[in-house]
mmCIF file of C-alpha atoms and ligand atoms in Angstrom:
data_model
loop_
_atom_site.group_PDB
_atom_site.id
_atom_site.type_symbol
_atom_site.label_atom_id
_atom_site.label_comp_id
_atom_site.label_asym_id
_atom_site.label_seq_id
_atom_site.Cartn_x
_atom_site.Cartn_y
_atom_site.Cartn_z
ATOM 1 C CA MET V 1 -33.603 -68.819 60.712
ATOM 2 C CA ASP V 2 -37.394 -68.521 60.409
ATOM 3 C CA SER V 3 -38.748 -69.334 56.980
ATOM 4 C CA ILE V 4 -40.824 -66.717 55.169
ATOM 5 C CA ILE V 5 -41.449 -68.512 51.867
ATOM 6 C CA SER V 6 -42.210 -72.189 51.643
ATOM 7 C CA LEU V 7 -43.019 -73.882 48.334
ATOM 8 C CA THR V 8 -43.963 -77.544 48.269
ATOM 9 C CA GLY V 9 -44.401 -79.793 45.243
ATOM 10 C CA LEU V 10 -44.935 -76.784 43.009
ATOM 11 C CA SER V 11 -45.756 -77.475 39.350
ATOM 12 C CA LYS V 12 -47.126 -75.198 36.661
ATOM 13 C CA SER V 13 -48.248 -76.113 33.176
ATOM 14 C CA PHE V 14 -49.393 -73.822 30.389
ATOM 15 C CA GLY V 15 -51.459 -76.141 28.247
ATOM 16 C CA ARG V 16 -49.127 -79.045 27.487
ATOM 17 C CA ARG V 17 -45.971 -77.088 28.325
ATOM 18 C CA LYS V 18 -44.571 -77.743 31.776
ATOM 19 C CA ALA V 19 -43.008 -74.514 33.083
ATOM 20 C CA LEU V 20 -42.318 -75.804 36.627
ATOM 21 C CA ASN V 21 -41.880 -79.381 37.737
ATOM 22 C CA ASN V 22 -42.268 -80.310 41.389
ATOM 23 C CA ILE V 23 -40.279 -77.520 43.046
ATOM 24 C CA ASP V 24 -39.613 -77.613 46.786
ATOM 25 C CA LEU V 25 -38.005 -74.474 48.182
ATOM 26 C CA VAL V 26 -37.791 -72.818 51.578
ATOM 27 C CA ILE V 27 -36.444 -69.283 51.934
ATOM 28 C CA GLY V 28 -35.519 -67.801 55.292
ATOM 29 C CA LYS V 29 -36.491 -64.379 56.586
ATOM 30 C CA GLY V 30 -33.899 -61.805 55.525
ATOM 31 C CA GLU V 31 -32.176 -64.006 52.944
ATOM 32 C CA PHE V 32 -31.012 -62.498 49.652
ATOM 33 C CA VAL V 33 -31.418 -65.169 46.977
ATOM 34 C CA ALA V 34 -30.337 -65.014 43.321
ATOM 35 C CA ILE V 35 -32.031 -67.192 40.697
ATOM 36 C CA PHE V 36 -30.218 -68.013 37.462
ATOM 37 C CA GLY V 37 -31.102 -70.118 34.462
ATOM 38 C CA PRO V 38 -31.464 -69.965 30.696
ATOM 39 C CA ASN V 39 -34.471 -68.398 28.960
ATOM 40 C CA GLY V 40 -37.559 -70.482 29.519
ATOM 41 C CA ALA V 41 -36.209 -72.215 32.658
ATOM 42 C CA GLY V 42 -39.265 -71.160 34.672
ATOM 43 C CA LYS V 43 -37.752 -68.342 36.771
ATOM 44 C CA THR V 44 -40.410 -65.707 36.045
ATOM 45 C CA THR V 45 -43.183 -68.263 36.463
ATOM 46 C CA LEU V 46 -41.810 -69.112 39.920
ATOM 47 C CA LEU V 47 -41.737 -65.430 40.945
ATOM 48 C CA LYS V 48 -45.217 -64.806 39.574
ATOM 49 C CA ILE V 49 -46.555 -67.696 41.659
ATOM 50 C CA MET V 50 -44.834 -66.325 44.786
ATOM 51 C CA SER V 51 -46.399 -62.923 44.159
ATOM 52 C CA THR V 52 -49.837 -64.562 43.588
ATOM 53 C CA ILE V 53 -50.118 -63.152 40.035
ATOM 54 C CA ILE V 54 -50.637 -66.713 38.785
ATOM 55 C CA GLU V 55 -51.702 -69.917 40.521
ATOM 56 C CA PRO V 56 -49.743 -73.161 40.464
ATOM 57 C CA THR V 57 -51.219 -76.205 38.731
ATOM 58 C CA LYS V 58 -50.104 -78.301 41.712
ATOM 59 C CA GLY V 59 -48.474 -77.716 45.078
ATOM 60 C CA ASN V 60 -48.603 -75.239 47.937
ATOM 61 C CA VAL V 61 -47.300 -71.744 48.549
ATOM 62 C CA LEU V 62 -46.960 -70.419 52.089
ATOM 63 C CA ILE V 63 -45.820 -66.816 52.487
ATOM 64 C CA ASN V 64 -45.226 -65.766 56.070
ATOM 65 C CA GLY V 65 -47.494 -68.623 57.133
ATOM 66 C CA ILE V 66 -50.307 -67.564 54.790
ATOM 67 C CA ASP V 67 -51.585 -70.006 52.177
ATOM 68 C CA SER V 68 -51.646 -68.195 48.820
ATOM 69 C CA LYS V 69 -54.889 -69.910 47.858
ATOM 70 C CA LYS V 70 -56.645 -68.630 50.988
ATOM 71 C CA ASP V 71 -55.542 -65.006 51.278
ATOM 72 C CA PRO V 72 -53.676 -63.767 48.178
ATOM 73 C CA SER V 73 -54.464 -60.088 48.841
ATOM 74 C CA LYS V 74 -52.778 -60.217 52.263
ATOM 75 C CA ILE V 75 -49.701 -61.700 50.606
ATOM 76 C CA ARG V 76 -49.676 -58.954 47.929
ATOM 77 C CA GLY V 77 -49.480 -56.333 50.684
ATOM 78 C CA MET V 78 -46.229 -57.894 51.934
ATOM 79 C CA ILE V 79 -44.584 -57.987 48.526
ATOM 80 C CA GLY V 80 -42.797 -55.397 46.418
ATOM 81 C CA ALA V 81 -42.265 -56.506 42.816
ATOM 82 C CA ILE V 82 -39.768 -55.113 40.337
ATOM 83 C CA SER V 83 -39.753 -56.450 36.791
ATOM 84 C CA HIS V 84 -39.129 -55.297 33.248
ATOM 85 C CA GLU V 85 -42.790 -54.309 33.127
ATOM 86 C CA THR V 86 -42.928 -51.035 35.035
ATOM 87 C CA TYR V 87 -46.675 -50.994 35.848
ATOM 88 C CA LEU V 88 -46.700 -47.179 35.677
ATOM 89 C CA TYR V 89 -49.301 -44.798 34.295
ATOM 90 C CA ASP V 90 -47.714 -42.718 31.534
ATOM 91 C CA GLU V 91 -50.236 -39.893 31.804
ATOM 92 C CA LEU V 92 -49.583 -39.368 35.542
ATOM 93 C CA THR V 93 -46.526 -37.573 36.937
ATOM 94 C CA ALA V 94 -43.936 -39.497 38.938
ATOM 95 C CA ARG V 95 -45.452 -38.196 42.173
ATOM 96 C CA GLU V 96 -49.033 -38.965 41.088
ATOM 97 C CA ASN V 97 -48.015 -42.509 40.176
ATOM 98 C CA LEU V 98 -46.626 -43.031 43.668
ATOM 99 C CA GLU V 99 -49.682 -41.379 45.271
ATOM 100 C CA PHE V 100 -51.903 -43.788 43.373
ATOM 101 C CA PHE V 101 -49.964 -46.827 44.636
ATOM 102 C CA ALA V 102 -49.740 -45.384 48.154
ATOM 103 C CA HIS V 103 -53.569 -45.311 48.314
ATOM 104 C CA MET V 104 -53.723 -48.849 46.971
ATOM 105 C CA TYR V 105 -51.311 -50.028 49.648
ATOM 106 C CA ASP V 106 -53.171 -48.179 52.409
ATOM 107 C CA ILE V 107 -50.148 -46.191 53.542
ATOM 108 C CA ASP V 108 -50.930 -43.943 56.494
ATOM 109 C CA LYS V 109 -52.251 -40.647 54.991
ATOM 110 C CA ASP V 110 -50.201 -38.437 57.338
ATOM 111 C CA HIS V 111 -46.983 -39.995 56.095
ATOM 112 C CA ILE V 112 -47.645 -40.375 52.369
ATOM 113 C CA ASP V 113 -46.035 -37.091 51.258
ATOM 114 C CA ASP V 114 -42.872 -37.590 53.324
ATOM 115 C CA ARG V 115 -42.564 -41.203 52.246
ATOM 116 C CA ILE V 116 -42.938 -40.244 48.565
ATOM 117 C CA ASP V 117 -40.354 -37.444 48.878
ATOM 118 C CA ASP V 118 -37.877 -39.828 50.544
ATOM 119 C CA ILE V 119 -38.265 -42.577 48.004
ATOM 120 C CA LEU V 120 -38.047 -40.145 45.047
ATOM 121 C CA LYS V 121 -34.796 -38.789 46.502
ATOM 122 C CA ASN V 122 -33.538 -42.350 46.932
ATOM 123 C CA VAL V 123 -33.959 -43.142 43.238
ATOM 124 C CA ASN V 124 -32.758 -39.666 42.142
ATOM 125 C CA LEU V 125 -36.085 -38.550 40.686
ATOM 126 C CA PHE V 126 -37.020 -35.869 43.193
ATOM 127 C CA GLN V 127 -36.212 -33.052 40.742
ATOM 128 C CA ARG V 128 -38.439 -34.678 38.089
ATOM 129 C CA ALA V 129 -41.339 -35.508 40.456
ATOM 130 C CA ASP V 130 -43.887 -33.374 38.615
ATOM 131 C CA GLU V 131 -43.129 -34.584 35.092
ATOM 132 C CA ARG V 132 -45.249 -37.197 33.364
ATOM 133 C CA ALA V 133 -43.901 -40.745 33.589
ATOM 134 C CA GLY V 134 -44.606 -41.046 29.851
ATOM 135 C CA SER V 135 -41.899 -38.462 29.171
ATOM 136 C CA PHE V 136 -39.257 -40.451 31.118
ATOM 137 C CA SER V 137 -36.486 -42.503 29.550
ATOM 138 C CA ARG V 138 -36.570 -46.270 30.028
ATOM 139 C CA GLY V 139 -34.050 -46.129 32.861
ATOM 140 C CA MET V 140 -35.957 -43.353 34.636
ATOM 141 C CA LYS V 141 -39.162 -45.389 34.348
ATOM 142 C CA GLN V 142 -37.323 -48.364 35.827
ATOM 143 C CA ARG V 143 -36.142 -46.166 38.721
ATOM 144 C CA LEU V 144 -39.713 -44.972 39.312
ATOM 145 C CA SER V 145 -40.931 -48.555 39.278
ATOM 146 C CA ILE V 146 -38.282 -49.422 41.898
ATOM 147 C CA ALA V 147 -39.649 -46.539 44.007
ATOM 148 C CA ARG V 148 -43.178 -47.920 43.526
ATOM 149 C CA ALA V 149 -42.095 -51.384 44.660
ATOM 150 C CA LEU V 150 -40.404 -50.072 47.811
ATOM 151 C CA LEU V 151 -43.018 -47.466 48.721
ATOM 152 C CA HIS V 152 -44.988 -49.563 51.211
ATOM 153 C CA GLN V 153 -41.823 -50.982 52.817
ATOM 154 C CA PRO V 154 -42.534 -54.578 51.803
ATOM 155 C CA SER V 155 -41.058 -57.449 53.794
ATOM 156 C CA ILE V 156 -40.403 -59.413 50.579
ATOM 157 C CA LEU V 157 -38.869 -57.959 47.416
ATOM 158 C CA LEU V 158 -39.255 -59.996 44.234
ATOM 159 C CA MET V 159 -37.069 -58.730 41.396
ATOM 160 C CA ASP V 160 -37.143 -60.015 37.837
ATOM 161 C CA GLU V 161 -34.091 -58.685 35.992
ATOM 162 C CA PRO V 162 -34.194 -55.361 37.862
ATOM 163 C CA TYR V 163 -31.086 -54.011 36.086
ATOM 164 C CA THR V 164 -32.994 -53.740 32.789
ATOM 165 C CA GLY V 165 -32.590 -50.229 31.372
ATOM 166 C CA LEU V 166 -30.391 -48.924 34.186
ATOM 167 C CA ASP V 167 -27.105 -47.218 33.284
ATOM 168 C CA GLN V 168 -24.037 -47.884 35.445
ATOM 169 C CA HIS V 169 -24.747 -44.987 37.767
ATOM 170 C CA ALA V 170 -28.422 -45.949 38.197
ATOM 171 C CA ALA V 171 -27.452 -49.612 38.711
ATOM 172 C CA ALA V 172 -25.016 -48.633 41.469
ATOM 173 C CA ASN V 173 -27.676 -46.416 43.018
ATOM 174 C CA PHE V 174 -30.237 -49.242 42.805
ATOM 175 C CA GLU V 175 -27.825 -51.546 44.628
ATOM 176 C CA ARG V 176 -27.323 -48.925 47.333
ATOM 177 C CA VAL V 177 -31.095 -48.691 47.834
ATOM 178 C CA LEU V 178 -31.380 -52.483 47.686
ATOM 179 C CA MET V 179 -28.690 -53.077 50.287
ATOM 180 C CA GLY V 180 -30.290 -50.382 52.467
ATOM 181 C CA THR V 181 -33.417 -52.544 52.672
ATOM 182 C CA GLY V 182 -31.326 -55.282 54.338
ATOM 183 C CA ASN V 183 -31.307 -53.457 57.688
ATOM 184 C CA SER V 184 -34.934 -54.253 58.274
ATOM 185 C CA ASP V 185 -34.841 -58.011 57.582
ATOM 186 C CA VAL V 186 -36.344 -57.674 54.125
ATOM 187 C CA THR V 187 -36.212 -60.938 52.159
ATOM 188 C CA ARG V 188 -34.934 -60.350 48.633
ATOM 189 C CA ILE V 189 -35.182 -62.648 45.628
ATOM 190 C CA MET V 190 -33.622 -61.576 42.350
ATOM 191 C CA ILE V 191 -33.661 -63.150 38.900
ATOM 192 C CA THR V 192 -30.700 -61.920 36.917
ATOM 193 C CA HIS V 193 -28.239 -62.928 34.217
ATOM 194 C CA ASN V 194 -25.624 -60.738 35.906
ATOM 195 C CA ILE V 195 -23.680 -63.409 37.772
ATOM 196 C CA GLU V 196 -20.854 -61.109 38.885
ATOM 197 C CA ARG V 197 -23.154 -58.573 40.565
ATOM 198 C CA ALA V 198 -25.397 -61.206 42.129
ATOM 199 C CA PHE V 199 -22.424 -63.107 43.511
ATOM 200 C CA GLU V 200 -21.302 -59.930 45.206
ATOM 201 C CA LEU V 201 -24.690 -59.049 46.696
ATOM 202 C CA CYS V 202 -26.584 -62.280 47.431
ATOM 203 C CA ASP V 203 -26.359 -64.910 50.192
ATOM 204 C CA ARG V 204 -27.676 -67.877 48.249
ATOM 205 C CA MET V 205 -27.468 -68.944 44.599
ATOM 206 C CA LEU V 206 -30.081 -71.058 42.781
ATOM 207 C CA ILE V 207 -29.961 -72.400 39.237
ATOM 208 C CA MET V 208 -33.101 -73.477 37.430
ATOM 209 C CA ASP V 209 -33.262 -75.389 34.189
ATOM 210 C CA ARG V 210 -36.280 -76.753 32.321
ATOM 211 C CA GLY V 211 -38.658 -76.074 35.194
ATOM 212 C CA GLU V 212 -36.485 -77.737 37.823
ATOM 213 C CA LEU V 213 -34.334 -76.449 40.635
ATOM 214 C CA ARG V 214 -30.913 -77.854 39.755
ATOM 215 C CA PHE V 215 -28.581 -76.033 42.154
ATOM 216 C CA ASP V 216 -29.068 -74.449 45.565
ATOM 217 C CA LYS V 217 -26.096 -73.354 47.658
ATOM 218 C CA LEU V 218 -25.186 -70.683 50.135
ATOM 219 C CA LYS V 219 -22.573 -68.353 48.717
ATOM 220 C CA THR V 220 -20.283 -69.196 51.619
ATOM 221 C CA ASP V 221 -20.216 -72.790 50.322
ATOM 222 C CA ILE V 222 -19.107 -71.684 46.838
ATOM 223 C CA GLU V 223 -15.408 -71.085 46.427
ATOM 224 C CA SER V 224 -15.493 -68.300 43.842
ATOM 225 C CA VAL V 225 -17.560 -66.704 41.140
ATOM 226 C CA GLU V 226 -15.503 -68.678 38.597
ATOM 227 C CA GLU V 227 -16.465 -71.955 40.280
ATOM 228 C CA PHE V 228 -20.107 -70.899 40.191
ATOM 229 C CA LYS V 229 -19.899 -70.045 36.476
ATOM 230 C CA GLU V 230 -18.469 -73.509 35.797
ATOM 231 C CA GLN V 231 -21.321 -75.094 37.732
ATOM 232 C CA TYR V 232 -23.802 -73.004 35.764
ATOM 233 C CA LEU V 233 -22.329 -74.060 32.429
ATOM 234 C CA SER V 234 -22.146 -77.721 33.418
ATOM 235 C CA ILE V 235 -25.869 -77.615 34.246
ATOM 236 C CA VAL V 236 -27.204 -75.616 31.319
ATOM 237 C CA GLU V 237 -24.774 -76.853 28.631
ATOM 238 C CA LYS V 238 -26.231 -80.344 28.911
ATOM 239 C CA ASP V 239 -29.448 -78.749 27.742
ATOM 240 C CA THR V 240 -28.821 -78.368 24.017
ATOM 241 C CA ASP V 241 -31.941 -76.200 23.636
ATOM 242 C CA ALA V 242 -30.803 -73.717 26.295
ATOM 243 C CA GLU V 243 -31.614 -70.344 24.805
ATOM 244 C CA GLY V 244 -30.113 -68.282 27.595
ATOM 245 C CA ILE V 245 -26.548 -69.387 27.184
ATOM 246 C CA SER V 246 -25.748 -66.349 25.058
ATOM 247 C CA ASN V 247 -26.737 -64.159 28.003
ATOM 248 C CA PHE V 248 -24.101 -65.759 30.152
HETATM 249 N N1 LIG E 1 -48.595 -67.193 29.977
HETATM 250 C C1 LIG E 1 -47.944 -68.210 29.401
HETATM 251 N N2 LIG E 1 -48.548 -68.969 28.462
HETATM 252 C C2 LIG E 1 -47.902 -70.009 27.893
HETATM 253 N N3 LIG E 1 -46.647 -70.389 28.183
HETATM 254 C C3 LIG E 1 -45.995 -69.667 29.097
HETATM 255 C C4 LIG E 1 -46.598 -68.540 29.753
HETATM 256 N N4 LIG E 1 -45.706 -68.025 30.641
HETATM 257 C C5 LIG E 1 -44.584 -68.786 30.518
HETATM 258 N N5 LIG E 1 -44.761 -69.770 29.615
HETATM 259 C C6 LIG E 1 -43.775 -70.790 29.248
HETATM 260 O O1 LIG E 1 -43.242 -71.343 30.436
HETATM 261 C C7 LIG E 1 -41.839 -71.574 30.308
HETATM 262 C C8 LIG E 1 -41.102 -70.836 31.417
HETATM 263 O O2 LIG E 1 -41.213 -69.428 31.165
HETATM 264 P P1 LIG E 1 -40.602 -68.336 32.154
HETATM 265 O O3 LIG E 1 -41.021 -66.996 31.648
HETATM 266 O O4 LIG E 1 -40.952 -68.691 33.544
HETATM 267 O O5 LIG E 1 -39.035 -68.560 31.917
HETATM 268 P P2 LIG E 1 -37.799 -67.691 32.449
HETATM 269 O O6 LIG E 1 -36.839 -68.653 33.067
HETATM 270 O O7 LIG E 1 -38.269 -66.561 33.272
HETATM 271 O O8 LIG E 1 -37.186 -67.144 31.077
HETATM 272 P P3 LIG E 1 -36.465 -65.715 30.706
HETATM 273 O O9 LIG E 1 -35.048 -65.804 31.195
HETATM 274 O O10 LIG E 1 -36.532 -65.738 29.206
HETATM 275 O O11 LIG E 1 -37.269 -64.610 31.298
HETATM 276 C C9 LIG E 1 -41.459 -71.136 28.888
HETATM 277 O O12 LIG E 1 -41.446 -72.272 28.061
HETATM 278 C C10 LIG E 1 -42.584 -70.199 28.502
HETATM 279 O O13 LIG E 1 -42.800 -70.193 27.109
#
């Protein structure tokens, strides 16, 4: 399998706090990877470095062969990011929000309207397209931000707790959209505390703790979700300061 993301000797410090410590990680094209770990483990920091929002203190990031230090804007064009921050403009309608991002991503003008209609239908917001995003519920905003992230058909999807704010129906719909992206070799990386759902969807499971990658296995090499949960607890329980254990 060709690699699409390659991280070498990656460390990140915020002042004296070490958020990431010497991470090496290679992700293959088309893989669907889940990242778990307690609060403060460094998961979001890792994703932000991959998406070039922040720079590492040490180490190298290659995305599709491009060095993130040399051409971060080219990398941004390949990435769709979903997080608990929706990055939407409240005063614009759903459609206007997507039009704004479509121009930013340089989507072919002749196809913008069709693409926006399709993606709004996909996230069940087509009927609400002309209402202001500011008037949407949290879950609707999250659905619009999923549409924004997928609009330019990115080859890499980085998702930081994408289920935030979604009700059961919207979560199921999100998963349908997410699995639909798999046809086109999209590489997907998802931070979540939802072990059951991730175990169902993903190909590879990572556990981070205190800035280090502590577990990395293909799902086919893990016997069951119960075995994975035991592994998770045996890694994070040793860490008496683990804040995320209550999320488990
Ligand atoms: N901008 C920042 N300034 C200072 N410290 C930061 C900053 N961003 C992250 N950190 C610190 O880096 C460490 C890792 O944070 P990070 O957000 O990556 O953890 P996480 O695993 O995503 O946690 P969570 O599950 O709570 O989202 C934490 O100790 C955090 O306080």
